[in-house]
């Protein structure tokens, strides 16, 4: 109890808490006490009663993936016989139409992500980016670290060189996906063919060093233990001390339907506790995002009182989580209504959290 | 416990709660208006914990909606049909037997029985309904008929409320749900459910029911045209009656679902309003033992959160919820006992399976 009071005092005095202190707080603090701490921290960081959101679309350029992560319900294996013809690589026309529609709906960016396709090399990605930039004035937030790591290996390039080539072709920022849990003992179990935590962090480091910003995510609720959640956040916090390149942290819960990992889905209270802890742990990342895609509108709105200051994206299209049996949909009108009803002013933002 | 409030107005409310003073109408309005959701939740949670500690109740129950034919046709209802309309149904006593026997192997502890005001049914039907249920499920409690149905049945039987209740009790009625109150207010009565009994009659009936020794629940349908003041007045009316009768068991805030109703233009309630209604009920209804988070209406995820905002009961496993799902509810139609317990444990509480009167099931 004494040690808990000591940790609470540190939070009050705006001192950094370490992994063990975070874990103790997470385990032993009452739900709403944790919420209150996170909420106060959120208002210390963002005194304005504003909740931001971005209007964008997820475009998955391919679902063919050699990674075969056990938590994924979206991918198809490269082998035609195995994927029964369900594998695709997006056509230029389809890409064009999707982006045009995004712009027509007031979108400012696209989130471009896809599988690790064994036949695509850097030229494909460069062509994809240049095609978009030639036709549209839109921010491209794309290629999570495992994709960049894969492209680099595939094309025998360094991470740094790969990023600089993609950047020249039009890539503006990097999404924090594919982080899952940045502990290799867990990664080896859930995503054995995906890059290890050190590579993930290296991609982000190199991108930040080249002046690009990125987000960071955490997918929890599969095979990790509580300690891994804090080790994950600690690794990101350390890199942020070094580079200041992360714009936001986005925790979300693993959705087990249609995947190869059979666990019980994390409940809303467990999600909100982790969200609150992320606000308290990250003294160097300003924005914490609520995940309505995995939690639904009600918990996403509640999350605005558990440390989140951003509602994420209106997501004109989302395929990956939907494949795992979760298909919450929110229009821009509904998203802004939720924010307003919670007593905040909804404001559209860009990828760098500038208000539009 | 010291609570650092963002909204300083909550400090007064918290000191009143700590002193055991009753909250006023003004306090009630402040509870609904505050944007300090967490501070409010912490006060409500304090009260909830002092009453029930870490326990969170649920019941293994089953719903029987014997007919959807209803002469009232309230504008907020998606369930009712006219006689002969497509989808209209009425269950015969044999149908009810069959429904009960289909699930006879399950450990059902309570039958929640409500239906429309169907003019084809005689008083005898209701007596037979109760007797049949009791015969097939002698160990489950029969919680049946809202005050609206009781008023209707007393007219049908040409008996006083007291006599009507006595007949129903003799046939097996043990408790009554809290529906049909909607919002105890004449303006809303006129606007949304003019054919249904109004608030004076509802309170009269519930009082007679309590005096006849039957416990009931109480509800409030929120999220349509009611004002904050009307919500608070509703809670105070219930609190006043409870002082007199002590006949209310639980209060259940009911979130309005508009899909397929005449009011489908009204958007659904949001989580903040749902949680505030739970907290407001816990704080205003100081003479009620239990506040339910009805997961069918607010969803399983939010109901779990509501356990920390004043609720101590998640209602039942249900299995076959119809009424709210007809109005577009996206929650499951039933939860298993395991799912219920896991939800409660993950929220940091201790699950207690209960009977209708909150006795723990051994």
XYZ file of C-alpha atoms in Angstrom:
718
model
C 0.000 0.000 0.000
C 2.859 2.319 0.914
C 4.555 1.639 -2.366
C 1.279 2.333 -4.195
C 0.990 5.694 -2.454
C 4.558 6.384 -3.469
C 3.659 5.703 -7.105
C 0.528 7.841 -6.888
C 2.663 10.646 -5.491
C 5.052 10.316 -8.428
C 2.133 10.612 -10.833
C 0.885 13.659 -9.000
C 4.348 15.231 -9.156
C 4.613 14.486 -12.881
C 7.499 12.104 -12.389
C 8.107 9.207 -14.713
C 7.033 5.761 -13.491
C 9.026 2.661 -14.416
C 7.833 -0.731 -15.624
C 7.361 -2.169 -12.141
C 5.603 0.900 -10.861
C 3.312 0.862 -13.878
C 2.542 -2.773 -13.319
C 1.786 -2.218 -9.627
C -0.523 0.675 -10.445
C -2.246 -1.350 -13.161
C -2.823 -4.304 -10.875
C -3.763 -2.676 -7.626
C -5.544 0.573 -8.409
C -9.305 0.795 -8.427
C -10.817 1.224 -11.916
C -12.129 4.767 -11.499
C -9.132 5.950 -9.488
C -7.012 4.953 -12.458
C -9.479 6.715 -14.761
C -9.334 9.858 -12.663
C -5.520 9.924 -12.784
C -5.493 9.374 -16.529
C -8.201 11.971 -17.068
C -6.276 14.573 -15.052
C -3.109 13.767 -16.982
C -5.029 14.134 -20.227
C -6.232 17.605 -19.204
C -2.741 18.577 -18.030
C -1.423 17.674 -21.483
C -4.426 19.036 -23.427
C -6.248 21.659 -21.358
C -8.620 22.445 -24.229
C -11.859 20.467 -24.248
C -11.189 19.213 -27.773
C -11.277 15.699 -29.136
C -9.658 15.256 -32.510
C -10.297 12.813 -35.320
C -8.993 12.272 -38.819
C -10.962 11.549 -41.960
C -9.190 8.839 -43.878
C -9.532 5.499 -45.538
C -7.689 2.260 -45.023
C -6.505 0.933 -48.347
C -5.102 -2.565 -48.222
C -3.120 -2.917 -51.452
C -2.874 -6.685 -51.093
C -4.127 -9.373 -48.741
C -1.502 -11.878 -49.860
C 0.966 -12.361 -47.056
C 3.810 -14.735 -46.275
C 3.723 -13.805 -42.612
C 0.809 -15.994 -41.613
C 0.390 -14.380 -38.203
C -1.795 -16.458 -35.961
C -3.897 -13.482 -34.855
C -4.800 -12.393 -38.383
C -8.081 -13.170 -40.111
C -7.384 -10.967 -43.138
C -4.465 -12.496 -44.997
C -4.438 -15.111 -47.761
C -1.394 -17.319 -48.386
C 0.533 -16.636 -51.637
C -0.124 -20.062 -53.072
C -3.078 -19.912 -55.494
C -4.306 -23.366 -54.467
C -4.261 -22.397 -50.831
C -5.908 -19.012 -51.213
C -8.608 -20.404 -53.512
C -8.401 -17.317 -55.697
C -9.212 -14.988 -52.800
C -5.814 -13.317 -52.899
C -5.659 -9.888 -54.575
C -3.356 -7.037 -55.429
C -5.232 -3.775 -55.882
C -5.631 -2.462 -59.435
C -4.735 1.125 -60.287
C -8.330 1.861 -61.208
C -9.601 0.592 -57.886
C -6.940 2.541 -56.041
C -7.852 5.686 -57.976
C -11.560 5.299 -57.217
C -10.984 4.693 -53.530
C -8.790 7.766 -53.158
C -11.124 9.955 -55.195
C -14.003 8.878 -52.983
C -11.943 9.616 -49.866
C -11.221 13.139 -51.077
C -14.871 13.616 -52.007
C -15.805 12.695 -48.434
C -13.469 15.308 -46.967
C -10.614 12.898 -46.330
C -7.103 14.219 -45.876
C -5.079 11.049 -45.837
C -4.987 7.394 -46.744
C -3.658 4.619 -44.615
C -1.911 2.346 -47.068
C -1.086 -1.068 -45.683
C -0.967 -4.584 -46.992
C 0.395 -8.070 -46.671
C 3.977 -9.152 -47.246
C 3.591 -10.228 -50.837
C 6.510 -12.434 -51.926
C 6.474 -11.206 -55.551
C 6.475 -7.466 -54.911
C 9.748 -5.558 -54.770
C 10.560 -1.945 -54.032
C 9.716 -0.858 -57.583
C 6.120 -1.868 -57.013
C 5.835 0.325 -53.923
C 7.601 3.254 -55.538
C 5.272 3.022 -58.518
C 2.242 2.804 -56.212
C 3.270 5.913 -54.275
C 4.174 7.905 -57.366
C 0.926 6.986 -59.046
C -0.967 8.348 -56.043
C 1.089 11.527 -55.815
C 0.773 12.138 -59.579
C -2.993 11.977 -59.352
C -3.877 13.334 -55.935
C -2.852 15.823 -53.302
C -3.305 13.555 -50.323
C -1.203 12.579 -47.318
C 0.065 9.005 -47.540
C 0.385 7.338 -44.170
C 1.667 3.941 -45.112
C 3.664 0.758 -44.672
C 4.028 -0.419 -41.112
C 7.532 -1.440 -39.952
C 7.111 -5.155 -40.781
C 6.273 -4.197 -44.374
C 9.262 -1.881 -44.621
C 11.525 -4.506 -43.105
C 10.161 -7.044 -45.596
C 10.594 -4.719 -48.579
C 14.174 -3.965 -47.489
C 15.060 -7.663 -47.238
C 13.279 -8.507 -50.464
C 15.141 -5.800 -52.371
C 18.487 -6.206 -50.565
C 18.431 -2.652 -49.232
C 19.124 -1.237 -45.804
C 16.162 -0.075 -43.750
C 17.399 3.476 -44.004
C 17.764 3.331 -47.795
C 14.346 1.703 -48.194
C 12.689 4.440 -46.182
C 14.449 7.163 -48.079
C 13.386 5.674 -51.437
C 9.768 5.359 -50.296
C 9.841 8.836 -48.859
C 11.093 10.323 -52.119
C 8.295 8.518 -53.928
C 5.679 10.169 -51.719
C 5.414 8.360 -48.408
C 4.742 10.991 -45.738
C 4.435 9.125 -42.456
C 4.430 5.619 -41.043
C 1.641 3.884 -39.161
C 2.568 2.136 -35.946
C 1.020 -1.184 -36.871
C 2.674 -4.563 -36.700
C 4.075 -3.786 -33.279
C 1.669 -6.211 -31.617
C 3.709 -6.773 -28.445
C 7.346 -5.771 -28.779
C 8.689 -8.743 -26.820
C 10.286 -11.415 -28.936
C 9.142 -14.359 -26.823
C 5.544 -13.297 -27.552
C 6.193 -12.373 -31.192
C 7.699 -15.791 -31.811
C 4.428 -17.326 -30.693
C 1.927 -15.066 -32.423
C 3.766 -13.815 -35.508
C 6.806 -16.030 -36.049
C 7.526 -14.770 -39.570
C 7.245 -11.089 -38.856
C 10.148 -8.821 -37.924
C 11.363 -8.933 -34.340
C 10.964 -6.068 -31.926
C 14.440 -4.653 -32.572
C 13.719 -4.368 -36.316
C 10.369 -2.756 -35.646
C 12.020 -0.153 -33.475
C 14.853 0.276 -35.973
C 12.413 1.099 -38.780
C 10.804 3.736 -36.581
C 14.191 5.074 -35.494
C 15.395 5.428 -39.083
C 12.131 7.003 -40.204
C 12.222 9.492 -37.333
C 15.881 10.287 -38.088
C 14.866 11.132 -41.642
C 12.279 13.542 -40.273
C 9.230 11.383 -40.690
C 6.677 11.003 -37.957
C 4.883 7.822 -36.998
C 2.347 6.479 -34.565
C 2.836 3.501 -32.274
C 0.334 0.796 -31.486
C -0.024 -2.139 -29.168
C -2.241 -5.146 -29.741
C -2.883 -6.918 -26.462
C -5.148 -9.635 -25.177
C -3.547 -12.641 -26.924
C -0.644 -14.550 -25.382
C 1.104 -11.746 -23.508
C 1.204 -11.300 -19.738
C 0.705 -7.955 -17.999
C 4.462 -7.393 -17.739
C 4.803 -7.531 -21.543
C 2.376 -4.636 -21.913
C 4.708 -2.505 -19.830
C 7.879 -3.764 -21.524
C 6.260 -2.841 -24.824
C 5.390 0.653 -23.683
C 8.844 1.066 -22.159
C 10.576 0.253 -25.458
C 8.479 2.818 -27.272
C 9.011 5.399 -24.542
C 12.789 4.925 -24.742
C 12.818 5.381 -28.494
C 10.630 8.446 -28.125
C 13.170 9.931 -25.705
C 15.727 9.462 -28.453
C 13.794 10.624 -31.534
C 10.574 12.466 -30.499
C 9.076 11.023 -33.660
C 5.937 9.347 -32.330
C 2.771 11.381 -32.659
C 0.406 9.045 -30.836
C 0.009 5.766 -29.028
C -2.922 3.509 -29.896
C -3.615 0.420 -27.811
C -6.232 -2.024 -29.006
C -7.456 -5.457 -28.120
C -6.879 -8.624 -30.103
C -10.063 -9.833 -31.841
C -9.916 -13.609 -31.747
C -12.689 -14.619 -34.176
C -11.505 -16.388 -37.348
C -7.906 -16.492 -36.113
C -5.635 -19.275 -34.927
C -5.318 -18.013 -31.364
C -8.036 -19.265 -29.131
C -8.371 -16.922 -26.163
C -11.227 -15.025 -24.558
C -11.642 -11.535 -25.898
C -10.495 -8.831 -23.487
C -13.422 -7.002 -21.951
C -14.082 -3.285 -22.077
C -12.947 -2.712 -18.497
C -9.619 -4.411 -19.237
C -9.232 -2.273 -22.370
C -9.986 0.939 -20.478
C -7.484 0.049 -17.741
C -4.709 -0.425 -20.308
C -5.712 2.778 -22.085
C -5.559 4.731 -18.815
C -2.164 3.198 -18.024
C -0.833 4.224 -21.415
C -1.774 7.853 -20.705
C 0.015 7.640 -17.349
C 3.074 5.804 -18.661
C 3.767 7.925 -21.740
C 4.968 11.235 -20.420
C 6.569 11.857 -23.806
C 3.771 11.004 -26.237
C 1.088 13.648 -26.397
C -1.775 11.845 -28.046
C -3.559 8.708 -26.915
C -6.120 7.332 -29.306
C -9.359 5.501 -28.505
C -10.102 2.473 -30.667
C -13.745 2.451 -31.698
C -12.962 -0.162 -34.330
C -12.294 -2.789 -31.685
C -14.400 -1.365 -28.840
C -17.518 0.064 -30.465
C -19.006 3.532 -30.116
C -19.985 3.333 -26.448
C -16.608 2.275 -25.073
C -14.774 4.611 -27.451
C -16.812 7.496 -26.052
C -16.170 6.322 -22.493
C -12.450 6.125 -23.367
C -12.421 9.924 -23.699
C -12.524 9.976 -19.883
C -9.835 7.313 -19.497
C -6.971 9.257 -21.037
C -7.781 9.342 -24.747
C -7.836 12.715 -26.517
C -8.311 11.435 -30.046
C -11.012 9.290 -31.656
C -8.812 8.019 -34.464
C -10.203 7.860 -37.918
C -13.659 7.837 -39.432
C -12.302 4.945 -41.505
C -14.292 5.096 -44.659
C -13.164 1.530 -45.170
C -11.727 -0.982 -42.764
C -11.094 -4.606 -43.667
C -8.637 -6.161 -41.288
C -10.498 -6.001 -37.986
C -13.775 -6.639 -39.815
C -12.330 -9.987 -40.978
C -12.032 -10.965 -37.320
C -15.740 -10.609 -36.805
C -15.919 -7.026 -35.548
C -17.661 -4.531 -37.753
C -18.524 -1.408 -35.842
C -19.216 1.424 -38.288
C -19.151 5.120 -37.481
C -19.947 7.970 -39.842
C -18.289 11.342 -39.387
C -21.634 12.700 -38.140
C -21.931 9.946 -35.545
C -18.297 10.304 -34.461
C -18.726 14.039 -33.902
C -22.048 13.490 -32.120
C -20.373 11.118 -29.652
C -17.637 13.666 -28.982
C -20.115 16.529 -28.529
C -22.371 14.481 -26.252
C -19.359 13.746 -24.076
C -18.893 17.496 -23.586
C -16.002 18.022 -25.984
C -15.562 19.961 -29.186
C -14.901 17.637 -32.143
C -12.127 18.853 -34.441
C -10.854 17.271 -37.611
C -7.066 17.008 -37.656
C -4.297 16.042 -40.035
C -1.758 13.270 -39.544
C 0.422 15.537 -37.375
C -2.456 16.424 -35.071
C -2.762 19.943 -36.462
C -6.369 21.097 -36.341
C -7.925 21.616 -39.764
C -11.672 8.633 0.260
C -10.705 11.971 -1.239
C -11.829 12.438 -4.828
C -10.129 15.110 -6.939
C -13.111 16.495 -8.848
C -12.773 18.348 -12.118
C -16.279 19.751 -11.633
C -16.163 21.403 -8.216
C -19.979 21.326 -7.924
C -19.656 17.606 -7.285
C -17.860 18.328 -4.000
C -21.132 19.409 -2.342
C -22.889 16.337 -3.609
C -20.103 14.124 -2.340
C -20.185 15.689 1.134
C -23.968 15.229 1.251
C -23.512 11.587 0.298
C -20.842 11.126 2.955
C -23.101 12.748 5.570
C -26.030 10.610 4.528
C -28.124 13.651 3.526
C -30.697 13.195 0.822
C -29.933 14.775 -2.540
C -32.247 17.502 -3.831
C -33.766 18.069 -7.242
C -31.048 20.644 -7.873
C -28.396 18.038 -7.055
C -30.086 15.617 -9.434
C -29.946 18.141 -12.256
C -26.289 18.848 -11.504
C -25.563 15.100 -11.695
C -27.044 14.921 -15.170
C -25.399 18.135 -16.364
C -21.845 17.548 -15.160
C -19.097 16.656 -17.636
C -17.001 15.181 -14.837
C -18.037 11.651 -15.645
C -15.300 9.984 -13.632
C -15.838 12.131 -10.520
C -19.554 11.360 -10.681
C -18.821 7.676 -11.152
C -16.548 7.692 -8.122
C -19.305 9.089 -5.872
C -21.809 6.543 -7.170
C -19.253 3.770 -6.811
C -18.657 4.821 -3.209
C -22.372 4.369 -2.456
C -22.537 1.136 -4.423
C -19.559 -0.300 -2.558
C -20.840 0.719 0.852
C -24.104 -1.123 0.106
C -22.813 -4.195 -1.676
C -19.054 -4.280 -1.294
C -17.491 -6.079 -4.177
C -20.533 -8.179 -5.068
C -22.133 -7.962 -8.489
C -25.385 -9.856 -8.909
C -26.966 -11.636 -11.833
C -29.771 -14.102 -12.290
C -30.332 -17.115 -14.514
C -33.629 -16.143 -16.081
C -35.857 -16.610 -19.073
C -38.207 -14.168 -20.787
C -41.702 -15.083 -21.941
C -43.454 -12.471 -24.073
C -46.831 -14.139 -24.434
C -48.197 -11.774 -27.088
C -47.084 -8.764 -29.122
C -50.637 -7.700 -29.952
C -51.276 -4.499 -28.047
C -54.034 -1.935 -28.141
C -51.832 0.830 -26.685
C -49.427 1.288 -29.605
C -47.049 3.616 -27.771
C -44.943 5.623 -30.206
C -41.633 4.433 -28.705
C -42.434 0.735 -29.132
C -41.173 -1.404 -32.017
C -42.566 -4.612 -30.606
C -46.336 -4.140 -30.616
C -48.556 -5.183 -33.523
C -52.251 -4.877 -34.245
C -54.352 -8.008 -34.265
C -54.071 -9.638 -37.692
C -51.015 -7.566 -38.695
C -48.114 -9.471 -40.227
C -45.916 -10.856 -37.435
C -48.610 -10.544 -34.765
C -48.679 -13.505 -32.403
C -50.219 -14.812 -29.251
C -49.000 -17.889 -27.450
C -51.546 -20.449 -26.346
C -51.086 -22.180 -23.023
C -49.754 -25.176 -25.013
C -47.198 -22.915 -26.727
C -46.040 -21.705 -23.350
C -45.738 -25.249 -22.038
C -43.673 -26.112 -25.070
C -41.366 -23.102 -24.648
C -40.784 -23.997 -21.012
C -40.177 -27.668 -21.710
C -37.661 -26.858 -24.471
C -35.369 -25.424 -21.794
C -36.385 -27.553 -18.848
C -32.839 -28.839 -18.302
C -31.510 -25.347 -17.656
C -31.275 -24.027 -14.085
C -33.710 -21.138 -14.667
C -34.400 -19.251 -11.440
C -36.812 -16.615 -12.683
C -39.379 -16.208 -15.434
C -39.868 -12.680 -16.628
C -43.320 -12.552 -18.232
C -44.708 -9.463 -19.943
C -46.812 -8.887 -23.030
C -49.092 -6.542 -24.922
C -52.664 -5.627 -24.028
C -54.342 -8.175 -26.265
C -58.121 -7.905 -26.225
C -58.564 -11.509 -27.358
C -57.242 -12.843 -24.078
C -59.509 -13.466 -21.098
C -58.583 -13.095 -17.440
C -58.740 -16.891 -17.278
C -55.857 -17.036 -19.776
C -53.585 -15.144 -17.385
C -54.546 -17.345 -14.442
C -53.849 -20.431 -16.571
C -50.602 -18.930 -17.798
C -49.323 -18.472 -14.241
C -50.552 -21.897 -13.107
C -48.947 -23.596 -16.092
C -45.619 -21.887 -15.522
C -45.705 -22.778 -11.836
C -46.580 -26.376 -12.634
C -43.710 -26.818 -15.054
C -41.197 -24.649 -13.183
C -42.187 -24.974 -9.500
C -38.815 -23.729 -8.270
C -38.481 -20.643 -10.423
C -39.908 -17.305 -9.313
C -42.625 -15.826 -11.488
C -41.956 -12.131 -12.072
C -44.801 -11.038 -14.296
C -46.914 -8.152 -15.580
C -46.208 -4.453 -15.412
C -48.604 -2.047 -13.714
C -50.029 -1.373 -17.167
C -51.030 -5.011 -17.507
C -52.340 -5.121 -13.915
C -54.590 -2.119 -14.581
C -55.820 -3.811 -17.745
C -56.373 -7.141 -16.003
C -58.349 -5.557 -13.187
C -60.687 -3.988 -15.772
C -60.889 -7.269 -17.627
C -61.738 -9.195 -14.464
C -63.920 -6.366 -13.132
C -62.049 -6.612 -9.844
C -60.248 -4.072 -7.695
C -56.461 -3.898 -7.972
C -56.216 -5.610 -4.589
C -58.506 -8.451 -5.629
C -56.802 -8.797 -8.997
C -53.397 -9.096 -7.351
C -54.780 -11.658 -4.898
C -56.086 -13.845 -7.751
C -52.778 -13.585 -9.602
C -50.846 -14.326 -6.427
C -52.982 -17.401 -5.816
C -52.126 -18.558 -9.344
C -48.398 -18.146 -8.805
C -47.387 -14.488 -9.222
C -44.528 -13.662 -6.850
C -42.996 -10.464 -8.115
C -43.511 -7.761 -10.737
C -41.100 -6.088 -13.143
C -40.845 -2.315 -13.304
C -41.868 -1.553 -16.862
C -44.597 0.713 -18.150
C -43.625 3.710 -16.049
C -41.676 5.217 -18.995
C -41.278 8.751 -17.613
C -43.696 9.685 -14.831
C -44.825 12.940 -16.401
C -48.091 14.080 -18.037
C -46.462 15.944 -20.922
C -44.584 12.859 -22.027
C -47.611 10.670 -21.379
C -49.704 12.804 -23.717
C -47.021 12.910 -26.376
C -45.816 9.316 -26.474
C -48.216 6.912 -24.848
C -51.625 8.569 -24.456
C -53.515 5.269 -24.468
C -51.440 3.778 -21.691
C -52.045 4.580 -18.028
C -50.518 7.857 -16.892
C -48.169 8.488 -14.034
C -50.782 8.987 -11.279
C -52.405 5.677 -12.090
C -49.038 3.923 -12.394
C -48.048 5.106 -8.926
C -51.477 4.183 -7.507
C -51.211 0.679 -8.879
C -47.661 0.110 -7.774
C -48.609 1.289 -4.298
C -51.531 -1.163 -4.167
C -49.262 -3.924 -5.438
C -46.673 -3.228 -2.749
C -49.422 -3.142 -0.108
C -50.598 -6.527 -1.330
C -47.155 -7.849 -0.493
C -45.713 -8.057 -4.007
C -42.307 -6.516 -4.610
C -41.708 -4.743 -7.892
C -38.879 -3.132 -9.747
C -38.997 0.373 -11.168
C -37.684 1.690 -14.481
C -37.271 4.866 -16.482
C -37.225 4.958 -20.266
C -34.737 7.717 -21.140
C -33.243 9.114 -24.294
C -36.335 10.305 -26.211
C -38.060 13.664 -25.566
C -37.689 13.932 -21.802
C -35.827 16.818 -20.199
C -33.241 16.530 -17.430
C -35.710 17.998 -14.977
C -38.312 15.412 -15.947
C -35.793 12.636 -15.335
C -34.991 13.954 -11.886
C -38.691 14.388 -11.038
C -39.258 10.791 -12.079
C -36.552 9.562 -9.726
C -37.902 11.688 -6.878
C -41.461 10.338 -7.415
C -40.108 6.814 -7.095
C -38.046 7.735 -4.049
C -41.108 9.289 -2.334
C -43.199 6.210 -2.956
C -40.414 3.950 -1.758
C -40.325 5.866 1.540
C -43.964 4.940 1.966
C -44.060 1.316 0.786
C -40.509 -0.066 0.703
C -41.841 -2.277 -2.047
C -39.303 -1.510 -4.796
C -36.465 -3.955 -5.207
C -34.319 -2.629 -8.059
C -34.299 0.381 -10.351
C -33.418 -0.145 -13.992
C -32.676 2.771 -16.322
C -33.874 1.773 -19.801
C -32.096 3.317 -22.789
C -34.520 4.133 -25.609
C -33.924 2.297 -28.905
C -35.637 4.032 -31.777
C -35.231 1.684 -34.727
C -38.563 0.462 -36.136
C -40.532 2.835 -33.885
C -42.490 5.951 -34.844
C -39.599 7.909 -33.351
C -36.839 6.408 -35.450
C -35.367 9.867 -36.122
C -34.089 10.018 -32.545
C -30.458 8.871 -32.348
C -29.479 6.257 -29.801
C -28.309 7.201 -26.343
C -24.553 7.512 -25.911
C -22.413 5.825 -23.282
C -22.020 8.991 -21.249
C -25.777 9.358 -20.881
C -26.154 5.658 -20.086
C -23.515 5.834 -17.353
C -24.939 9.065 -15.955
C -28.361 7.462 -15.667
C -26.883 4.601 -13.673
C -24.954 6.979 -11.418
C -27.909 9.371 -11.018
C -30.153 6.490 -10.008
C -27.631 5.209 -7.467
C -27.252 8.642 -5.924
C -30.845 9.893 -6.018
C -32.517 6.620 -5.052
C -30.966 6.356 -1.609
C -33.766 4.054 -0.446
C -33.421 1.507 -3.259
C -31.212 -1.495 -2.610
C -30.281 -2.292 -6.179
C -29.492 -0.526 -9.453
C -29.321 -2.655 -12.573
C -27.191 -2.144 -15.639
C -29.446 -3.758 -18.212
C -26.911 -5.118 -20.703
C -29.531 -5.759 -23.379
C -30.094 -2.041 -23.743
C -26.665 -0.551 -23.176
C -24.612 -3.473 -24.507
C -22.503 -5.967 -22.590
C -19.370 -3.853 -22.806
C -20.849 -0.760 -21.232
C -22.855 -2.751 -18.675
C -19.548 -4.106 -17.425
C -18.210 -0.556 -17.037
C -21.480 0.500 -15.335
C -20.678 -1.826 -12.428
C -18.222 0.874 -11.349
C -20.732 3.705 -11.888
C -23.320 2.605 -9.330
C -24.807 -0.598 -10.721
C -24.636 -3.767 -8.629
C -26.700 -6.059 -10.846
C -26.396 -7.081 -14.492
C -29.926 -8.548 -14.693
C -30.133 -11.945 -16.293
C -28.778 -14.382 -18.797
C -32.103 -14.059 -20.690
C -31.228 -16.144 -23.801
C -34.140 -14.898 -25.893
C -34.568 -11.150 -25.627
C -37.099 -9.877 -28.151
C -38.439 -6.440 -27.330
C -35.299 -4.301 -27.453
C -33.862 -6.320 -30.312
C -36.933 -5.502 -32.399
C -35.953 -1.865 -31.799
C -32.449 -2.416 -33.134
C -30.414 -3.430 -30.080
C -27.041 -4.830 -31.166
C -26.299 -6.665 -27.915
C -26.419 -10.447 -27.766
C -29.867 -11.985 -27.228
C -28.518 -13.983 -24.331
C -25.412 -14.579 -22.239
C -24.293 -17.811 -20.674
C -23.667 -18.071 -16.960
C -19.932 -18.337 -17.666
C -19.934 -15.221 -19.843
C -21.782 -13.319 -17.143
C -19.326 -14.391 -14.450
C -16.261 -13.682 -16.600
C -17.538 -10.182 -17.353
C -18.026 -9.476 -13.666
C -14.648 -10.888 -12.627
C -12.832 -8.962 -15.374
C -14.476 -5.806 -14.030
C -12.919 -6.486 -10.633
C -16.084 -7.666 -8.865
C -17.242 -10.945 -7.332
C -20.132 -12.554 -9.192
C -23.105 -13.623 -7.107
C -25.812 -15.619 -8.777
C -29.059 -14.636 -7.093
C -32.731 -15.481 -7.001
C -35.448 -12.868 -7.623
C -35.146 -11.590 -4.063
C -31.357 -11.249 -4.105
C -30.687 -14.359 -2.052
C -27.466 -15.938 -3.290
C -27.837 -19.279 -5.072
C -25.761 -21.857 -3.304
